[in-house]
Amino acid sequence: MERLPGNAPPPSQRGTTQPLHRLGRELQRFGWIGFWTQVVLGFVSLLIIIIVIFSRQFNINRPPNGMNSPTLGLVLAIIGLVFLGVSIYCCYRYPQLGRRLDQPEQRPSKEHVIRSLNIGLWVNIAGMIFTVAAAEWNVGMLLLKVLSIPQGAAVYVTNVLIEPLEIFVIQAKVNTIAAQLTGIIVALWLLRCVRRPV
């Protein structure tokens, strides 16, 4: 089985080789950066989505003619947040892998580390696809809402105006996309570190 750069030291040497120690530090540093960035952005997004769900004034998914429509944008946003939660767990595992690299008895193989990073990468990519689709849906609904307002009618029909809560929904999805982008960058950087020649 292929080992990480530097390979494990012989039994007579219980220490950690310099490349492995450096890689362990990278996993811990960037793992925690990704973890806390995603936690903060994800918490703000989740809070906004919860407010939206329980708000009676929320009408971003209602077409201009007043007919009911499926809340597709909201469903896609929730799916994106679920993927973000999995990604946060993946980022939490990176520092654990980094610490195990300093322990010869528990040192993971190169394939195990790459597999863990690839899982985090693809989880973030999948989550970003759903969240971008949710943002596109809501932007489209807002555009339809604006285009449906006759010229000068906004002065008399105020219920067709865009509300601040609708902008907060877009902000929540942008925050989620930023969190998932952070996870992608962290995973790609750590994959580069793992595959870097000694």
mmCIF file of C-alpha atoms in Angstrom:
data_model
loop_
_atom_site.group_PDB
_atom_site.id
_atom_site.type_symbol
_atom_site.label_atom_id
_atom_site.label_comp_id
_atom_site.label_asym_id
_atom_site.label_seq_id
_atom_site.Cartn_x
_atom_site.Cartn_y
_atom_site.Cartn_z
ATOM 1 C CA MET A 1 0.000 0.000 0.000
ATOM 2 C CA GLU A 2 1.387 3.385 -0.978
ATOM 3 C CA ARG A 3 2.303 5.597 1.946
ATOM 4 C CA LEU A 4 2.258 9.360 2.234
ATOM 5 C CA PRO A 5 5.292 11.427 1.145
ATOM 6 C CA GLY A 6 8.250 10.496 3.275
ATOM 7 C CA ASN A 7 6.802 7.064 4.198
ATOM 8 C CA ALA A 8 6.713 5.759 7.741
ATOM 9 C CA PRO A 9 10.079 5.559 9.522
ATOM 10 C CA PRO A 10 11.610 2.166 10.248
ATOM 11 C CA PRO A 11 10.685 0.491 13.538
ATOM 12 C CA SER A 12 13.893 1.761 15.128
ATOM 13 C CA GLN A 13 12.769 5.349 14.553
ATOM 14 C CA ARG A 14 9.566 6.264 16.381
ATOM 15 C CA GLY A 15 9.558 9.870 15.259
ATOM 16 C CA THR A 16 7.733 11.417 12.320
ATOM 17 C CA THR A 17 9.544 12.338 9.121
ATOM 18 C CA GLN A 18 9.615 16.005 8.167
ATOM 19 C CA PRO A 19 7.333 15.735 5.070
ATOM 20 C CA LEU A 20 4.700 13.852 7.085
ATOM 21 C CA HIS A 21 4.906 16.348 9.921
ATOM 22 C CA ARG A 22 4.539 19.240 7.480
ATOM 23 C CA LEU A 23 1.567 17.563 5.797
ATOM 24 C CA GLY A 24 -0.028 16.965 9.201
ATOM 25 C CA ARG A 25 0.289 20.665 10.027
ATOM 26 C CA GLU A 26 -1.285 21.585 6.668
ATOM 27 C CA LEU A 27 -4.233 19.259 7.287
ATOM 28 C CA GLN A 28 -4.807 20.727 10.734
ATOM 29 C CA ARG A 29 -4.378 24.377 9.729
ATOM 30 C CA PHE A 30 -6.497 24.368 6.583
ATOM 31 C CA GLY A 31 -8.988 21.890 8.042
ATOM 32 C CA TRP A 32 -9.793 24.262 10.900
ATOM 33 C CA ILE A 33 -9.877 27.287 8.574
ATOM 34 C CA GLY A 34 -12.385 25.519 6.339
ATOM 35 C CA PHE A 35 -14.375 24.220 9.313
ATOM 36 C CA TRP A 36 -14.893 27.565 11.047
ATOM 37 C CA THR A 37 -15.497 29.475 7.816
ATOM 38 C CA GLN A 38 -18.204 27.018 6.810
ATOM 39 C CA VAL A 39 -19.727 26.971 10.301
ATOM 40 C CA VAL A 40 -20.102 30.763 10.414
ATOM 41 C CA LEU A 41 -21.450 31.123 6.868
ATOM 42 C CA GLY A 42 -23.664 28.071 7.233
ATOM 43 C CA PHE A 43 -25.125 29.286 10.537
ATOM 44 C CA VAL A 44 -26.062 32.660 9.037
ATOM 45 C CA SER A 45 -27.666 30.947 6.032
ATOM 46 C CA LEU A 46 -29.564 28.491 8.216
ATOM 47 C CA LEU A 47 -30.842 31.297 10.434
ATOM 48 C CA ILE A 48 -32.146 33.212 7.420
ATOM 49 C CA ILE A 49 -33.817 30.122 5.952
ATOM 50 C CA ILE A 50 -35.524 29.378 9.289
ATOM 51 C CA ILE A 51 -36.813 32.960 9.462
ATOM 52 C CA VAL A 52 -38.062 32.631 5.888
ATOM 53 C CA ILE A 53 -39.878 29.355 6.568
ATOM 54 C CA PHE A 54 -41.744 30.774 9.561
ATOM 55 C CA SER A 55 -42.348 34.222 8.134
ATOM 56 C CA ARG A 56 -45.875 34.929 6.910
ATOM 57 C CA GLN A 57 -44.636 37.662 4.597
ATOM 58 C CA PHE A 58 -42.444 35.343 2.566
ATOM 59 C CA ASN A 59 -43.647 35.267 -1.018
ATOM 60 C CA ILE A 60 -40.521 34.922 -3.159
ATOM 61 C CA ASN A 61 -41.801 31.667 -4.700
ATOM 62 C CA ARG A 62 -45.250 33.062 -5.509
ATOM 63 C CA PRO A 63 -45.674 34.079 -9.127
ATOM 64 C CA PRO A 64 -46.983 37.561 -9.986
ATOM 65 C CA ASN A 65 -50.495 36.304 -10.831
ATOM 66 C CA GLY A 66 -50.966 35.207 -7.223
ATOM 67 C CA MET A 67 -51.227 31.475 -7.975
ATOM 68 C CA ASN A 68 -49.465 29.042 -5.730
ATOM 69 C CA SER A 69 -46.275 27.397 -6.977
ATOM 70 C CA PRO A 70 -43.901 24.820 -5.499
ATOM 71 C CA THR A 71 -41.232 26.372 -3.281
ATOM 72 C CA LEU A 72 -38.515 24.856 -5.436
ATOM 73 C CA GLY A 73 -35.953 27.520 -4.525
ATOM 74 C CA LEU A 74 -36.439 26.863 -0.814
ATOM 75 C CA VAL A 75 -36.231 23.081 -1.215
ATOM 76 C CA LEU A 76 -33.007 23.368 -3.229
ATOM 77 C CA ALA A 77 -31.567 25.735 -0.622
ATOM 78 C CA ILE A 78 -32.316 23.240 2.167
ATOM 79 C CA ILE A 79 -30.665 20.451 0.161
ATOM 80 C CA GLY A 80 -27.630 22.702 -0.293
ATOM 81 C CA LEU A 81 -27.496 23.294 3.467
ATOM 82 C CA VAL A 82 -27.635 19.532 4.098
ATOM 83 C CA PHE A 83 -24.625 19.056 1.827
ATOM 84 C CA LEU A 84 -22.917 21.932 3.645
ATOM 85 C CA GLY A 85 -23.480 20.136 6.950
ATOM 86 C CA VAL A 86 -21.767 17.029 5.558
ATOM 87 C CA SER A 87 -18.941 19.216 4.261
ATOM 88 C CA ILE A 88 -18.478 20.773 7.711
ATOM 89 C CA TYR A 89 -18.057 17.266 9.123
ATOM 90 C CA CYS A 90 -15.506 16.469 6.401
ATOM 91 C CA CYS A 91 -13.516 19.607 7.269
ATOM 92 C CA TYR A 92 -13.651 18.592 10.939
ATOM 93 C CA ARG A 93 -12.052 15.264 10.030
ATOM 94 C CA TYR A 94 -9.071 16.835 8.245
ATOM 95 C CA PRO A 95 -7.358 17.978 11.494
ATOM 96 C CA GLN A 96 -7.967 14.532 12.979
ATOM 97 C CA LEU A 97 -6.134 12.985 10.017
ATOM 98 C CA GLY A 98 -3.344 15.539 10.490
ATOM 99 C CA ARG A 99 -2.893 14.553 14.122
ATOM 100 C CA ARG A 100 -2.838 10.857 13.233
ATOM 101 C CA LEU A 101 0.086 11.496 10.888
ATOM 102 C CA ASP A 102 2.212 12.285 13.964
ATOM 103 C CA GLN A 103 1.319 8.913 15.492
ATOM 104 C CA PRO A 104 3.152 6.048 13.730
ATOM 105 C CA GLU A 105 0.763 3.445 15.183
ATOM 106 C CA GLN A 106 -2.339 5.166 13.722
ATOM 107 C CA ARG A 107 -0.859 6.785 10.631
ATOM 108 C CA PRO A 108 -3.312 6.572 7.694
ATOM 109 C CA SER A 109 -2.269 5.514 4.231
ATOM 110 C CA LYS A 110 -1.979 7.957 1.359
ATOM 111 C CA GLU A 111 -5.031 6.366 -0.298
ATOM 112 C CA HIS A 112 -7.117 6.909 2.853
ATOM 113 C CA VAL A 113 -6.213 10.609 3.077
ATOM 114 C CA ILE A 114 -6.866 11.184 -0.643
ATOM 115 C CA ARG A 115 -10.201 9.365 -0.394
ATOM 116 C CA SER A 116 -11.270 11.542 2.559
ATOM 117 C CA LEU A 117 -10.297 14.722 0.699
ATOM 118 C CA ASN A 118 -12.082 13.579 -2.472
ATOM 119 C CA ILE A 119 -15.268 12.913 -0.490
ATOM 120 C CA GLY A 120 -15.142 16.435 0.935
ATOM 121 C CA LEU A 121 -14.465 17.871 -2.523
ATOM 122 C CA TRP A 122 -17.386 16.131 -4.231
ATOM 123 C CA VAL A 123 -19.782 16.844 -1.370
ATOM 124 C CA ASN A 124 -19.042 20.554 -1.767
ATOM 125 C CA ILE A 125 -19.403 20.396 -5.546
ATOM 126 C CA ALA A 126 -22.773 18.638 -5.264
ATOM 127 C CA GLY A 127 -23.967 21.110 -2.635
ATOM 128 C CA MET A 128 -22.881 24.061 -4.753
ATOM 129 C CA ILE A 129 -24.855 22.714 -7.740
ATOM 130 C CA PHE A 130 -28.052 22.604 -5.677
ATOM 131 C CA THR A 131 -27.426 26.009 -4.083
ATOM 132 C CA VAL A 132 -26.616 27.725 -7.386
ATOM 133 C CA ALA A 133 -29.802 26.240 -8.851
ATOM 134 C CA ALA A 134 -31.732 27.594 -5.838
ATOM 135 C CA ALA A 135 -30.213 31.049 -6.285
ATOM 136 C CA GLU A 136 -31.009 31.026 -10.017
ATOM 137 C CA TRP A 137 -34.602 30.066 -9.229
ATOM 138 C CA ASN A 138 -35.058 32.927 -6.761
ATOM 139 C CA VAL A 139 -33.375 35.479 -9.009
ATOM 140 C CA GLY A 140 -35.681 34.357 -11.816
ATOM 141 C CA MET A 141 -38.736 34.757 -9.584
ATOM 142 C CA LEU A 142 -37.608 38.240 -8.578
ATOM 143 C CA LEU A 143 -37.051 39.155 -12.210
ATOM 144 C CA LEU A 144 -40.548 37.952 -13.151
ATOM 145 C CA LYS A 145 -41.953 39.928 -10.252
ATOM 146 C CA VAL A 146 -40.216 43.124 -11.352
ATOM 147 C CA LEU A 147 -41.141 42.689 -15.021
ATOM 148 C CA SER A 148 -44.785 42.107 -14.123
ATOM 149 C CA ILE A 149 -45.161 45.529 -12.484
ATOM 150 C CA PRO A 150 -46.786 47.988 -14.911
ATOM 151 C CA GLN A 151 -45.032 51.300 -15.250
ATOM 152 C CA GLY A 152 -46.091 53.560 -12.386
ATOM 153 C CA ALA A 153 -48.211 50.882 -10.723
ATOM 154 C CA ALA A 154 -45.787 50.424 -7.828
ATOM 155 C CA VAL A 155 -46.994 53.699 -6.379
ATOM 156 C CA TYR A 156 -50.492 52.283 -5.935
ATOM 157 C CA VAL A 157 -49.872 48.527 -5.631
ATOM 158 C CA THR A 158 -47.161 48.197 -2.997
ATOM 159 C CA ASN A 159 -47.646 44.464 -2.455
ATOM 160 C CA VAL A 160 -45.835 43.710 -5.710
ATOM 161 C CA LEU A 161 -42.646 45.430 -4.587
ATOM 162 C CA ILE A 162 -39.563 43.406 -3.709
ATOM 163 C CA GLU A 163 -39.346 42.996 0.056
ATOM 164 C CA PRO A 164 -36.122 43.041 2.146
ATOM 165 C CA LEU A 165 -36.731 39.431 3.199
ATOM 166 C CA GLU A 166 -36.490 38.343 -0.423
ATOM 167 C CA ILE A 167 -33.034 39.911 -0.671
ATOM 168 C CA PHE A 168 -32.025 38.131 2.558
ATOM 169 C CA VAL A 169 -32.950 34.830 0.904
ATOM 170 C CA ILE A 170 -30.520 35.562 -1.930
ATOM 171 C CA GLN A 171 -27.900 36.544 0.653
ATOM 172 C CA ALA A 172 -28.376 33.226 2.456
ATOM 173 C CA LYS A 173 -27.738 31.313 -0.758
ATOM 174 C CA VAL A 174 -24.693 33.414 -1.611
ATOM 175 C CA ASN A 175 -23.326 32.665 1.881
ATOM 176 C CA THR A 176 -23.903 28.947 1.333
ATOM 177 C CA ILE A 177 -22.147 29.086 -2.045
ATOM 178 C CA ALA A 178 -19.204 30.926 -0.428
ATOM 179 C CA ALA A 179 -18.996 28.254 2.293
ATOM 180 C CA GLN A 180 -19.010 25.459 -0.282
ATOM 181 C CA LEU A 181 -16.404 27.272 -2.368
ATOM 182 C CA THR A 182 -14.224 27.436 0.750
ATOM 183 C CA GLY A 183 -14.574 23.675 1.161
ATOM 184 C CA ILE A 184 -13.609 23.098 -2.477
ATOM 185 C CA ILE A 185 -10.527 25.323 -2.186
ATOM 186 C CA VAL A 186 -9.416 23.648 1.063
ATOM 187 C CA ALA A 187 -9.863 20.138 -0.375
ATOM 188 C CA LEU A 188 -8.018 20.990 -3.606
ATOM 189 C CA TRP A 189 -5.145 22.615 -1.711
ATOM 190 C CA LEU A 190 -4.774 19.652 0.638
ATOM 191 C CA LEU A 191 -4.920 17.199 -2.289
ATOM 192 C CA ARG A 192 -2.084 19.172 -3.857
ATOM 193 C CA CYS A 193 -0.121 18.928 -0.594
ATOM 194 C CA VAL A 194 -0.655 15.159 -0.361
ATOM 195 C CA ARG A 195 0.452 14.579 -3.962
ATOM 196 C CA ARG A 196 3.361 17.008 -3.774
ATOM 197 C CA PRO A 197 6.649 15.240 -4.462
ATOM 198 C CA VAL A 198 9.084 15.126 -1.591
#
